[in-house]
PDB file of C-alpha atoms and ligand atoms in Angstrom:
ATOM      1  CA  MET A 262       0.000   0.000   0.000  1.00  0.00           C
ATOM      2  CA  VAL A 263       1.239   3.486  -0.835  1.00  0.00           C
ATOM      3  CA  ASN A 264       1.455   6.385   1.550  1.00  0.00           C
ATOM      4  CA  ILE A 265      -0.558   9.331   0.234  1.00  0.00           C
ATOM      5  CA  GLN A 266      -1.131  12.757   1.772  1.00  0.00           C
ATOM      6  CA  TRP A 267      -2.816  15.726   0.132  1.00  0.00           C
ATOM      7  CA  TYR A 268      -3.557  18.646   2.444  1.00  0.00           C
ATOM      8  CA  PRO A 269      -2.649  21.846   0.590  1.00  0.00           C
ATOM      9  CA  GLY A 270      -2.980  25.319   2.086  1.00  0.00           C
ATOM     10  CA  HIS A 271      -6.379  26.057   0.546  1.00  0.00           C
ATOM     11  CA  MET A 272      -7.851  23.098   2.462  1.00  0.00           C
ATOM     12  CA  GLU A 273      -6.526  24.308   5.793  1.00  0.00           C
ATOM     13  CA  LYS A 274      -7.998  27.721   5.012  1.00  0.00           C
ATOM     14  CA  ALA A 275     -11.325  26.130   4.044  1.00  0.00           C
ATOM     15  CA  ARG A 276     -11.303  24.139   7.295  1.00  0.00           C
ATOM     16  CA  ARG A 277     -10.859  27.340   9.312  1.00  0.00           C
ATOM     17  CA  ASP A 278     -13.602  29.136   7.338  1.00  0.00           C
ATOM     18  CA  MET A 279     -15.944  26.188   7.847  1.00  0.00           C
ATOM     19  CA  ALA A 280     -15.282  26.052  11.595  1.00  0.00           C
ATOM     20  CA  GLU A 281     -16.118  29.766  11.721  1.00  0.00           C
ATOM     21  CA  HIS A 282     -19.388  29.348   9.756  1.00  0.00           C
ATOM     22  CA  LEU A 283     -20.490  26.262  11.668  1.00  0.00           C
ATOM     23  CA  LYS A 284     -21.693  28.342  14.598  1.00  0.00           C
ATOM     24  CA  ALA A 285     -24.284  29.942  12.325  1.00  0.00           C
ATOM     25  CA  VAL A 286     -25.640  26.797  10.664  1.00  0.00           C
ATOM     26  CA  ASP A 287     -28.583  24.712  11.823  1.00  0.00           C
ATOM     27  CA  MET A 288     -27.503  21.448  10.221  1.00  0.00           C
ATOM     28  CA  ILE A 289     -24.830  19.775   8.126  1.00  0.00           C
ATOM     29  CA  ILE A 290     -25.314  18.024   4.810  1.00  0.00           C
ATOM     30  CA  GLU A 291     -22.371  15.656   4.691  1.00  0.00           C
ATOM     31  CA  LEU A 292     -21.634  14.095   1.331  1.00  0.00           C
ATOM     32  CA  ARG A 293     -19.791  10.833   1.194  1.00  0.00           C
ATOM     33  CA  ASP A 294     -18.975   8.744  -1.842  1.00  0.00           C
ATOM     34  CA  ALA A 295     -21.249   5.669  -1.922  1.00  0.00           C
ATOM     35  CA  ARG A 296     -18.344   3.589  -3.254  1.00  0.00           C
ATOM     36  CA  ILE A 297     -16.315   4.315  -0.090  1.00  0.00           C
ATOM     37  CA  PRO A 298     -18.755   5.369   2.661  1.00  0.00           C
ATOM     38  CA  LEU A 299     -16.170   4.896   5.434  1.00  0.00           C
ATOM     39  CA  SER A 300     -13.015   6.245   3.820  1.00  0.00           C
ATOM     40  CA  SER A 301     -14.883   9.335   2.595  1.00  0.00           C
ATOM     41  CA  ARG A 302     -15.966  10.271   6.123  1.00  0.00           C
ATOM     42  CA  ASN A 303     -14.073  13.379   7.108  1.00  0.00           C
ATOM     43  CA  PRO A 304     -12.951  13.185  10.759  1.00  0.00           C
ATOM     44  CA  ILE A 305     -12.456  16.971  10.844  1.00  0.00           C
ATOM     45  CA  LEU A 306     -16.183  17.428  10.323  1.00  0.00           C
ATOM     46  CA  ASP A 307     -16.937  15.257  13.337  1.00  0.00           C
ATOM     47  CA  GLU A 308     -14.597  17.307  15.498  1.00  0.00           C
ATOM     48  CA  MET A 309     -16.140  20.591  14.342  1.00  0.00           C
ATOM     49  CA  GLY A 310     -19.815  19.778  14.095  1.00  0.00           C
ATOM     50  CA  ALA A 311     -20.544  16.652  16.088  1.00  0.00           C
ATOM     51  CA  GLN A 312     -23.681  17.978  17.758  1.00  0.00           C
ATOM     52  CA  LYS A 313     -25.455  19.442  14.696  1.00  0.00           C
ATOM     53  CA  PRO A 314     -28.232  17.459  12.996  1.00  0.00           C
ATOM     54  CA  ARG A 315     -26.806  15.759   9.961  1.00  0.00           C
ATOM     55  CA  LEU A 316     -28.044  14.535   6.606  1.00  0.00           C
ATOM     56  CA  ILE A 317     -25.534  12.096   5.148  1.00  0.00           C
ATOM     57  CA  ILE A 318     -25.858  11.807   1.382  1.00  0.00           C
ATOM     58  CA  LEU A 319     -24.090   8.872  -0.218  1.00  0.00           C
ATOM     59  CA  SER A 320     -23.372  10.301  -3.667  1.00  0.00           C
ATOM     60  CA  LYS A 321     -22.603   8.449  -6.901  1.00  0.00           C
ATOM     61  CA  LYS A 322     -24.990   5.680  -5.955  1.00  0.00           C
ATOM     62  CA  ASP A 323     -25.144   4.777  -9.670  1.00  0.00           C
ATOM     63  CA  LEU A 324     -21.524   3.580  -9.423  1.00  0.00           C
ATOM     64  CA  ALA A 325     -21.884   1.628  -6.160  1.00  0.00           C
ATOM     65  CA  ASP A 326     -23.031  -1.883  -5.294  1.00  0.00           C
ATOM     66  CA  GLU A 327     -26.776  -1.691  -4.604  1.00  0.00           C
ATOM     67  CA  THR A 328     -26.819  -4.191  -1.739  1.00  0.00           C
ATOM     68  CA  ALA A 329     -23.853  -2.596   0.009  1.00  0.00           C
ATOM     69  CA  THR A 330     -25.458   0.847  -0.402  1.00  0.00           C
ATOM     70  CA  ARG A 331     -28.656  -0.283   1.314  1.00  0.00           C
ATOM     71  CA  GLU A 332     -26.630  -1.742   4.172  1.00  0.00           C
ATOM     72  CA  PHE A 333     -24.618   1.453   4.572  1.00  0.00           C
ATOM     73  CA  GLU A 334     -27.758   3.654   4.553  1.00  0.00           C
ATOM     74  CA  ASP A 335     -29.021   1.589   7.438  1.00  0.00           C
ATOM     75  CA  TYR A 336     -25.691   1.543   9.252  1.00  0.00           C
ATOM     76  CA  LEU A 337     -25.075   5.305   9.037  1.00  0.00           C
ATOM     77  CA  LYS A 338     -28.458   6.616  10.158  1.00  0.00           C
ATOM     78  CA  GLY A 339     -29.077   7.303  13.826  1.00  0.00           C
ATOM     79  CA  ASP A 340     -30.059   9.889  16.394  1.00  0.00           C
ATOM     80  CA  ASN A 341     -30.485  13.236  14.660  1.00  0.00           C
ATOM     81  CA  ARG A 342     -28.933  11.713  11.576  1.00  0.00           C
ATOM     82  CA  LEU A 343     -30.453  10.575   8.274  1.00  0.00           C
ATOM     83  CA  ALA A 344     -28.599   8.750   5.496  1.00  0.00           C
ATOM     84  CA  ILE A 345     -29.796   8.668   1.880  1.00  0.00           C
ATOM     85  CA  ALA A 346     -27.999   7.411  -1.227  1.00  0.00           C
ATOM     86  CA  MET A 347     -28.415   9.395  -4.455  1.00  0.00           C
ATOM     87  CA  ASP A 348     -27.338   9.617  -8.040  1.00  0.00           C
ATOM     88  CA  LEU A 349     -26.900  13.373  -7.981  1.00  0.00           C
ATOM     89  CA  SER A 350     -26.615  13.646 -11.733  1.00  0.00           C
ATOM     90  CA  ARG A 351     -29.735  11.697 -12.664  1.00  0.00           C
ATOM     91  CA  ASP A 352     -32.153  11.150  -9.759  1.00  0.00           C
ATOM     92  CA  LYS A 353     -35.385  13.052 -10.329  1.00  0.00           C
ATOM     93  CA  ASN A 354     -36.628  14.298  -6.968  1.00  0.00           C
ATOM     94  CA  ILE A 355     -33.425  15.433  -5.272  1.00  0.00           C
ATOM     95  CA  ARG A 356     -34.630  18.914  -4.393  1.00  0.00           C
ATOM     96  CA  LYS A 357     -37.794  17.620  -2.730  1.00  0.00           C
ATOM     97  CA  ARG A 358     -36.027  14.847  -0.833  1.00  0.00           C
ATOM     98  CA  VAL A 359     -33.345  17.133   0.574  1.00  0.00           C
ATOM     99  CA  ILE A 360     -35.790  19.864   1.573  1.00  0.00           C
ATOM    100  CA  GLU A 361     -38.001  17.283   3.309  1.00  0.00           C
ATOM    101  CA  ALA A 362     -35.063  15.650   5.103  1.00  0.00           C
ATOM    102  CA  ALA A 363     -33.824  19.073   6.213  1.00  0.00           C
ATOM    103  CA  ALA A 364     -37.298  19.900   7.562  1.00  0.00           C
ATOM    104  CA  VAL A 365     -37.322  16.687   9.619  1.00  0.00           C
ATOM    105  CA  LEU A 366     -33.838  17.305  11.013  1.00  0.00           C
ATOM    106  CA  THR A 367     -34.486  20.937  11.962  1.00  0.00           C
ATOM    107  CA  LYS A 368     -38.043  20.501  13.239  1.00  0.00           C
ATOM    108  CA  GLU A 369     -37.053  20.758  16.889  1.00  0.00           C
ATOM    109  CA  LYS A 370     -35.242  24.026  16.270  1.00  0.00           C
ATOM    110  CA  ARG A 371     -38.150  25.555  14.339  1.00  0.00           C
ATOM    111  CA  ASP A 372     -40.617  24.436  17.015  1.00  0.00           C
ATOM    112  CA  ARG A 373     -38.430  26.082  19.644  1.00  0.00           C
ATOM    113  CA  MET A 374     -38.452  29.347  17.684  1.00  0.00           C
ATOM    114  CA  ILE A 375     -42.219  29.263  17.368  1.00  0.00           C
ATOM    115  CA  ARG A 376     -42.634  28.597  21.114  1.00  0.00           C
ATOM    116  CA  ARG A 377     -40.507  31.641  21.838  1.00  0.00           C
ATOM    117  CA  GLY A 378     -42.596  33.723  19.471  1.00  0.00           C
ATOM    118  CA  ILE A 379     -39.814  34.078  16.887  1.00  0.00           C
ATOM    119  CA  ARG A 380     -40.919  33.851  13.272  1.00  0.00           C
ATOM    120  CA  PRO A 381     -39.059  30.824  11.831  1.00  0.00           C
ATOM    121  CA  ARG A 382     -36.406  31.879   9.340  1.00  0.00           C
ATOM    122  CA  ALA A 383     -34.924  29.729   6.578  1.00  0.00           C
ATOM    123  CA  MET A 384     -32.800  26.942   8.028  1.00  0.00           C
ATOM    124  CA  ARG A 385     -29.098  27.087   7.140  1.00  0.00           C
ATOM    125  CA  ALA A 386     -27.274  23.954   6.026  1.00  0.00           C
ATOM    126  CA  MET A 387     -23.562  23.607   5.393  1.00  0.00           C
ATOM    127  CA  THR A 388     -22.709  21.096   2.689  1.00  0.00           C
ATOM    128  CA  ALA A 389     -19.377  19.471   3.307  1.00  0.00           C
ATOM    129  CA  GLY A 390     -17.364  16.557   2.093  1.00  0.00           C
ATOM    130  CA  ILE A 391     -14.237  15.324   0.373  1.00  0.00           C
ATOM    131  CA  PRO A 392     -13.118  16.823  -2.956  1.00  0.00           C
ATOM    132  CA  ASN A 393     -15.040  15.800  -6.098  1.00  0.00           C
ATOM    133  CA  CYS A 394     -17.874  13.980  -4.268  1.00  0.00           C
ATOM    134  CA  GLY A 395     -20.679  16.096  -5.762  1.00  0.00           C
ATOM    135  CA  LYS A 396     -21.288  19.000  -3.352  1.00  0.00           C
ATOM    136  CA  SER A 397     -21.658  21.612  -6.069  1.00  0.00           C
ATOM    137  CA  THR A 398     -23.717  19.226  -8.229  1.00  0.00           C
ATOM    138  CA  LEU A 399     -26.123  18.755  -5.306  1.00  0.00           C
ATOM    139  CA  ILE A 400     -26.456  22.507  -4.818  1.00  0.00           C
ATOM    140  CA  ASN A 401     -27.197  22.990  -8.512  1.00  0.00           C
ATOM    141  CA  ARG A 402     -29.895  20.328  -8.370  1.00  0.00           C
ATOM    142  CA  ILE A 403     -31.531  22.074  -5.435  1.00  0.00           C
ATOM    143  CA  ALA A 404     -31.018  25.737  -6.246  1.00  0.00           C
ATOM    144  CA  GLY A 405     -31.045  25.649 -10.045  1.00  0.00           C
ATOM    145  CA  LYS A 406     -28.494  24.922 -12.716  1.00  0.00           C
ATOM    146  CA  ASN A 407     -25.119  26.636 -12.584  1.00  0.00           C
ATOM    147  CA  SER A 408     -25.531  28.135  -9.120  1.00  0.00           C
ATOM    148  CA  ALA A 409     -22.190  26.474  -8.393  1.00  0.00           C
ATOM    149  CA  LYS A 410     -19.297  25.440 -10.628  1.00  0.00           C
ATOM    150  CA  THR A 411     -18.763  21.681 -11.078  1.00  0.00           C
ATOM    151  CA  GLU A 412     -16.089  19.677 -12.840  1.00  0.00           C
ATOM    152  CA  ASP A 413     -14.749  16.127 -12.676  1.00  0.00           C
ATOM    153  CA  ARG A 414     -11.563  16.867 -10.801  1.00  0.00           C
ATOM    154  CA  PRO A 415     -10.880  17.482  -7.107  1.00  0.00           C
ATOM    155  CA  GLY A 416     -10.495  21.054  -5.878  1.00  0.00           C
ATOM    156  CA  VAL A 417     -12.944  22.970  -8.094  1.00  0.00           C
ATOM    157  CA  THR A 418     -14.768  24.985  -5.415  1.00  0.00           C
ATOM    158  CA  ARG A 419     -12.304  27.278  -3.648  1.00  0.00           C
ATOM    159  CA  ALA A 420     -14.423  29.585  -1.485  1.00  0.00           C
ATOM    160  CA  LEU A 421     -17.505  29.289   0.705  1.00  0.00           C
ATOM    161  CA  SER A 422     -20.728  30.719  -0.709  1.00  0.00           C
ATOM    162  CA  TRP A 423     -24.349  30.921   0.472  1.00  0.00           C
ATOM    163  CA  ILE A 424     -27.049  29.855  -1.958  1.00  0.00           C
ATOM    164  CA  LYS A 425     -30.788  30.262  -1.416  1.00  0.00           C
ATOM    165  CA  ALA A 426     -32.408  26.908  -2.138  1.00  0.00           C
ATOM    166  CA  ASP A 427     -35.948  27.561  -1.054  1.00  0.00           C
ATOM    167  CA  PRO A 428     -37.809  29.879   1.342  1.00  0.00           C
ATOM    168  CA  THR A 429     -37.147  27.247   4.036  1.00  0.00           C
ATOM    169  CA  LEU A 430     -33.522  26.397   3.283  1.00  0.00           C
ATOM    170  CA  GLU A 431     -30.208  28.128   2.585  1.00  0.00           C
ATOM    171  CA  LEU A 432     -27.157  26.136   1.560  1.00  0.00           C
ATOM    172  CA  LEU A 433     -23.484  26.848   2.061  1.00  0.00           C
ATOM    173  CA  ASP A 434     -21.263  25.415  -0.674  1.00  0.00           C
ATOM    174  CA  THR A 435     -17.778  24.631   0.595  1.00  0.00           C
ATOM    175  CA  PRO A 436     -14.503  23.482  -0.976  1.00  0.00           C
ATOM    176  CA  GLY A 437     -13.737  19.787  -0.683  1.00  0.00           C
ATOM    177  CA  VAL A 438     -11.475  19.175   2.277  1.00  0.00           C
ATOM    178  CA  LEU A 439      -9.350  16.237   3.287  1.00  0.00           C
ATOM    179  CA  TRP A 440      -7.471  15.990   6.565  1.00  0.00           C
ATOM    180  CA  PRO A 441      -3.774  16.096   7.460  1.00  0.00           C
ATOM    181  CA  LYS A 442      -3.256  12.387   8.086  1.00  0.00           C
ATOM    182  CA  PHE A 443      -5.225   9.374   6.893  1.00  0.00           C
ATOM    183  CA  ASP A 444      -5.894   6.656   9.487  1.00  0.00           C
ATOM    184  CA  ASP A 445      -4.394   4.029   7.266  1.00  0.00           C
ATOM    185  CA  GLN A 446      -2.930   3.807   3.805  1.00  0.00           C
ATOM    186  CA  ARG A 447      -5.895   1.955   2.389  1.00  0.00           C
ATOM    187  CA  THR A 448      -7.990   5.081   3.030  1.00  0.00           C
ATOM    188  CA  GLY A 449      -5.551   7.158   0.944  1.00  0.00           C
ATOM    189  CA  SER A 450      -5.566   4.655  -1.895  1.00  0.00           C
ATOM    190  CA  LEU A 451      -9.356   4.407  -1.979  1.00  0.00           C
ATOM    191  CA  LEU A 452      -9.730   8.195  -1.987  1.00  0.00           C
ATOM    192  CA  ALA A 453      -7.225   8.376  -4.840  1.00  0.00           C
ATOM    193  CA  ALA A 454      -8.890   5.546  -6.777  1.00  0.00           C
ATOM    194  CA  THR A 455     -12.297   7.213  -6.680  1.00  0.00           C
ATOM    195  CA  GLY A 456     -10.968  10.631  -7.734  1.00  0.00           C
ATOM    196  CA  ALA A 457     -10.782  12.681  -4.532  1.00  0.00           C
ATOM    197  CA  ILE A 458      -7.058  13.378  -4.723  1.00  0.00           C
ATOM    198  CA  ASN A 459      -5.177  15.504  -7.254  1.00  0.00           C
ATOM    199  CA  GLU A 460      -3.632  13.077  -9.734  1.00  0.00           C
ATOM    200  CA  ASN A 461      -0.488  15.194 -10.120  1.00  0.00           C
ATOM    201  CA  ILE A 462       0.778  14.069  -6.741  1.00  0.00           C
ATOM    202  CA  LEU A 463      -0.003  10.373  -7.228  1.00  0.00           C
ATOM    203  CA  ASP A 464       1.905   7.411  -8.546  1.00  0.00           C
ATOM    204  CA  LEU A 465      -1.008   5.864 -10.408  1.00  0.00           C
ATOM    205  CA  LYS A 466       0.673   2.450 -10.576  1.00  0.00           C
ATOM    206  CA  ASP A 467       0.719   2.235  -6.781  1.00  0.00           C
ATOM    207  CA  VAL A 468      -2.881   3.433  -6.520  1.00  0.00           C
ATOM    208  CA  ALA A 469      -3.982   0.973  -9.209  1.00  0.00           C
ATOM    209  CA  MET A 470      -2.232  -1.944  -7.542  1.00  0.00           C
ATOM    210  CA  ASP A 471      -3.740  -1.183  -4.130  1.00  0.00           C
ATOM    211  CA  THR A 472      -7.167  -0.928  -5.750  1.00  0.00           C
ATOM    212  CA  ILE A 473      -6.710  -4.134  -7.708  1.00  0.00           C
ATOM    213  CA  HIS A 474      -5.869  -5.831  -4.418  1.00  0.00           C
ATOM    214  CA  VAL A 475      -9.125  -4.565  -2.871  1.00  0.00           C
ATOM    215  CA  ILE A 476     -11.237  -5.535  -5.881  1.00  0.00           C
ATOM    216  CA  ARG A 477      -9.792  -9.032  -5.960  1.00  0.00           C
ATOM    217  CA  GLU A 478     -10.883  -9.471  -2.344  1.00  0.00           C
ATOM    218  CA  LEU A 479     -14.415  -8.140  -2.773  1.00  0.00           C
ATOM    219  CA  TYR A 480     -15.282  -8.956  -6.398  1.00  0.00           C
ATOM    220  CA  PRO A 481     -12.975 -11.838  -7.317  1.00  0.00           C
ATOM    221  CA  SER A 482     -14.088 -12.356 -10.920  1.00  0.00           C
ATOM    222  CA  VAL A 483     -14.481  -8.782 -12.177  1.00  0.00           C
ATOM    223  CA  LEU A 484     -10.905  -8.203 -13.353  1.00  0.00           C
ATOM    224  CA  GLU A 485     -10.697 -11.651 -14.863  1.00  0.00           C
ATOM    225  CA  LYS A 486     -13.823 -10.935 -16.913  1.00  0.00           C
ATOM    226  CA  GLU A 487     -12.822  -7.466 -18.068  1.00  0.00           C
ATOM    227  CA  TYR A 488      -9.108  -7.940 -18.743  1.00  0.00           C
ATOM    228  CA  ASP A 489      -8.568 -11.735 -18.931  1.00  0.00           C
ATOM    229  CA  THR A 490      -6.133 -11.411 -16.067  1.00  0.00           C
ATOM    230  CA  GLY A 491      -6.195 -14.960 -14.784  1.00  0.00           C
ATOM    231  CA  MET A 492      -7.269 -15.650 -11.218  1.00  0.00           C
ATOM    232  CA  ASP A 493      -4.059 -16.635  -9.444  1.00  0.00           C
ATOM    233  CA  ILE A 494      -1.429 -14.209 -10.695  1.00  0.00           C
ATOM    234  CA  ARG A 495       0.410 -11.688  -8.523  1.00  0.00           C
ATOM    235  CA  THR A 496      -1.146  -8.234  -8.252  1.00  0.00           C
ATOM    236  CA  ASP A 497       1.807  -6.530  -9.958  1.00  0.00           C
ATOM    237  CA  VAL A 498       1.407  -8.769 -12.996  1.00  0.00           C
ATOM    238  CA  MET A 499      -2.201  -7.600 -13.345  1.00  0.00           C
ATOM    239  CA  LEU A 500      -1.016  -4.263 -14.783  1.00  0.00           C
ATOM    240  CA  ASP A 501       0.794  -6.158 -17.551  1.00  0.00           C
ATOM    241  CA  ARG A 502      -2.359  -8.067 -18.359  1.00  0.00           C
ATOM    242  CA  ILE A 503      -4.363  -4.827 -18.497  1.00  0.00           C
ATOM    243  CA  ALA A 504      -1.709  -3.271 -20.792  1.00  0.00           C
ATOM    244  CA  GLU A 505      -1.895  -6.308 -23.093  1.00  0.00           C
ATOM    245  CA  LYS A 506      -5.678  -6.344 -23.162  1.00  0.00           C
ATOM    246  CA  ARG A 507      -5.887  -2.606 -23.972  1.00  0.00           C
ATOM    247  CA  HIS A 508      -2.867  -2.684 -26.351  1.00  0.00           C
ATOM    248  CA  LEU A 509      -0.834  -0.220 -24.331  1.00  0.00           C
ATOM    249  CA  LEU A 510       2.773  -0.573 -25.412  1.00  0.00           C
ATOM    250  CA  LYS A 511       5.785   1.668 -24.986  1.00  0.00           C
ATOM    251  CA  GLU A 512       7.913   2.555 -28.028  1.00  0.00           C
ATOM    252  CA  ASN A 513      10.368  -0.194 -27.140  1.00  0.00           C
ATOM    253  CA  GLY A 514       7.541  -2.733 -27.242  1.00  0.00           C
ATOM    254  CA  GLU A 515       7.279  -3.255 -23.470  1.00  0.00           C
ATOM    255  CA  ASN A 516       3.929  -3.079 -21.704  1.00  0.00           C
ATOM    256  CA  ASP A 517       3.149   0.504 -20.685  1.00  0.00           C
ATOM    257  CA  ARG A 518       2.241  -0.106 -17.047  1.00  0.00           C
ATOM    258  CA  ASP A 519       1.801   3.610 -16.308  1.00  0.00           C
ATOM    259  CA  ARG A 520      -0.854   3.990 -18.975  1.00  0.00           C
ATOM    260  CA  ALA A 521      -2.396   0.678 -17.948  1.00  0.00           C
ATOM    261  CA  ALA A 522      -2.782   2.040 -14.399  1.00  0.00           C
ATOM    262  CA  SER A 523      -4.335   5.257 -15.664  1.00  0.00           C
ATOM    263  CA  VAL A 524      -6.719   3.480 -18.065  1.00  0.00           C
ATOM    264  CA  PHE A 525      -7.744   1.015 -15.353  1.00  0.00           C
ATOM    265  CA  LEU A 526      -8.517   3.793 -12.839  1.00  0.00           C
ATOM    266  CA  HIS A 527     -10.526   5.768 -15.387  1.00  0.00           C
ATOM    267  CA  GLU A 528     -12.516   2.698 -16.383  1.00  0.00           C
ATOM    268  CA  LEU A 529     -13.185   1.977 -12.723  1.00  0.00           C
ATOM    269  CA  ARG A 530     -14.309   5.572 -12.045  1.00  0.00           C
ATOM    270  CA  ARG A 531     -16.765   5.691 -14.884  1.00  0.00           C
ATOM    271  CA  GLY A 532     -18.304   2.361 -13.909  1.00  0.00           C
ATOM    272  CA  LYS A 533     -17.038   0.262 -16.806  1.00  0.00           C
ATOM    273  CA  LEU A 534     -16.123  -2.552 -14.413  1.00  0.00           C
ATOM    274  CA  GLY A 535     -19.638  -2.587 -12.974  1.00  0.00           C
ATOM    275  CA  LYS A 536     -21.181  -1.199  -9.808  1.00  0.00           C
ATOM    276  CA  MET A 537     -18.774  -1.663  -6.921  1.00  0.00           C
ATOM    277  CA  THR A 538     -18.446  -0.608  -3.295  1.00  0.00           C
ATOM    278  CA  LEU A 539     -14.834  -0.861  -2.213  1.00  0.00           C
ATOM    279  CA  GLU A 540     -15.347  -1.391   1.502  1.00  0.00           C
ATOM    280  CA  ARG A 541     -17.666  -3.202   3.870  1.00  0.00           C
ATOM    281  CA  ILE A 542     -19.303  -2.454   7.215  1.00  0.00           C
ATOM    282  CA  PRO A 543     -16.775  -3.425   9.899  1.00  0.00           C
ATOM    283  CA  ASP A 544     -17.417  -6.256  12.343  1.00  0.00           C
ATOM    284  CA  GLU A 545     -18.909  -5.122  15.614  1.00  0.00           C
ATOM    285  CA  GLU A 546     -15.666  -5.217  17.596  1.00  0.00           C
ATOM    286  CA  GLU A 547     -13.896  -3.097  14.974  1.00  0.00           C
ATOM    287  CA  GLN A 548     -16.528  -0.342  15.014  1.00  0.00           C
ATOM    288  CA  GLU A 549     -15.389   2.843  16.702  1.00  0.00           C
ATOM    289  CA  SER A 550     -17.581   5.595  15.342  1.00  0.00           C
ATOM    290  CA  LEU A 551     -19.643   6.297  12.298  1.00  0.00           C
TER     291      LEU A 551
HETATM  292  N1  LIG B 879     -21.963   9.280 -11.757  1.00  0.00           N
HETATM  293  C1  LIG B 879     -22.148  10.300 -10.909  1.00  0.00           C
HETATM  294  N2  LIG B 879     -21.403  11.422 -11.041  1.00  0.00           N
HETATM  295  C2  LIG B 879     -21.611  12.434 -10.171  1.00  0.00           C
HETATM  296  C3  LIG B 879     -22.578  12.338  -9.127  1.00  0.00           C
HETATM  297  N3  LIG B 879     -22.519  13.490  -8.416  1.00  0.00           N
HETATM  298  C4  LIG B 879     -21.559  14.261  -8.988  1.00  0.00           C
HETATM  299  N4  LIG B 879     -21.012  13.635 -10.050  1.00  0.00           N
HETATM  300  C5  LIG B 879     -19.896  14.132 -10.907  1.00  0.00           C
HETATM  301  O1  LIG B 879     -18.749  14.248 -10.072  1.00  0.00           O
HETATM  302  C6  LIG B 879     -17.932  15.341 -10.492  1.00  0.00           C
HETATM  303  C7  LIG B 879     -17.638  16.270  -9.314  1.00  0.00           C
HETATM  304  O2  LIG B 879     -18.808  16.952  -8.936  1.00  0.00           O
HETATM  305  P1  LIG B 879     -18.763  18.366  -8.163  1.00  0.00           P
HETATM  306  O3  LIG B 879     -20.180  18.704  -7.824  1.00  0.00           O
HETATM  307  O4  LIG B 879     -17.936  19.368  -8.888  1.00  0.00           O
HETATM  308  O5  LIG B 879     -17.997  17.914  -6.833  1.00  0.00           O
HETATM  309  P2  LIG B 879     -17.561  18.834  -5.587  1.00  0.00           P
HETATM  310  O6  LIG B 879     -17.771  17.986  -4.369  1.00  0.00           O
HETATM  311  O7  LIG B 879     -18.249  20.148  -5.617  1.00  0.00           O
HETATM  312  O8  LIG B 879     -16.001  18.975  -5.886  1.00  0.00           O
HETATM  313  P3  LIG B 879     -14.943  20.087  -5.305  1.00  0.00           P
HETATM  314  O9  LIG B 879     -15.560  21.442  -5.430  1.00  0.00           O
HETATM  315  O10 LIG B 879     -13.767  19.869  -6.197  1.00  0.00           O
HETATM  316  O11 LIG B 879     -14.663  19.657  -3.901  1.00  0.00           O
HETATM  317  C8  LIG B 879     -18.699  16.015 -11.634  1.00  0.00           C
HETATM  318  O12 LIG B 879     -18.171  15.528 -12.860  1.00  0.00           O
HETATM  319  C9  LIG B 879     -20.131  15.537 -11.425  1.00  0.00           C
HETATM  320  O13 LIG B 879     -20.867  15.497 -12.630  1.00  0.00           O
HETATM  321  C10 LIG B 879     -23.363  11.143  -9.024  1.00  0.00           C
HETATM  322  O14 LIG B 879     -24.229  10.958  -8.140  1.00  0.00           O
HETATM  323  N5  LIG B 879     -23.095  10.160  -9.940  1.00  0.00           N
HETATM  324 MG1  LIG B 880     -17.479  22.017  -5.683  1.00  0.00          MG
END
């Protein structure tokens, strides 16, 4: 497994800005990637906003394993906490579902305002999550097209901005943030494999090999089917098989393992290898926190 860190200055600044704004928000909309619902949990967010009501949206549901997604929705919900999986690009009723979930989660607060004779104002929700997980896409689906800039690379949104979604709800778009140190190297590799980390700092061969290792554990026949890899070969030989299958050769005729790694990761990200969730709910004794 490779050791990856990506915590540039703009993320530390975003973290400080978010901590500042958190005091003024009524709830958090935390986006996680449905393909990695555990590795895409940002521990910084738990430190900053543990007590706020939280809607967890598992994004990119269209790319994840349907059974695993249902299990994770169930596992992640709890007190003051709802979890819903979505295809943010294609699902039809996103605006309605988010506004309804936000109303449920902030009901107590609004009731308290009414009891005190205060006219309920729009509830304020901070969207937060790792880079490239769909925060700006979600805001556009709720508040109207092109309210926020989106692109398929990590680090597009750079500043916090308030967007009026509805008379009952205001949303704060935030830049994707990671954290200074990943718990383990598998977390770094999974974040890299799914597109949350700037590719310029990565050795894609290492990321690809770590990911191949994970896929062979969870979906043993997928790589065999797609690339004719053979079932028993060493993980590092898999990149040669992928290069052969996709005709990726260097000028000297050797397999181009760098391009094989890049092609493999892009095929994985766009779902060509099928719907996959790259981690599982931990056994009870391994569970620390959600
Ligand atoms: N397949 C699929 N793609 C999605 C989904 N949600 C977002 N995307 C795509 O993921 C990419 C990143 O989306 P953004 O909304 O820019 O992500 P972000 O979290 O705002 O990213 P940063 O601002 O860089 O942190 C875009 O290409 C979106 O079209 C989804 O549910 N399914
Ligand atoms: Mg964004």
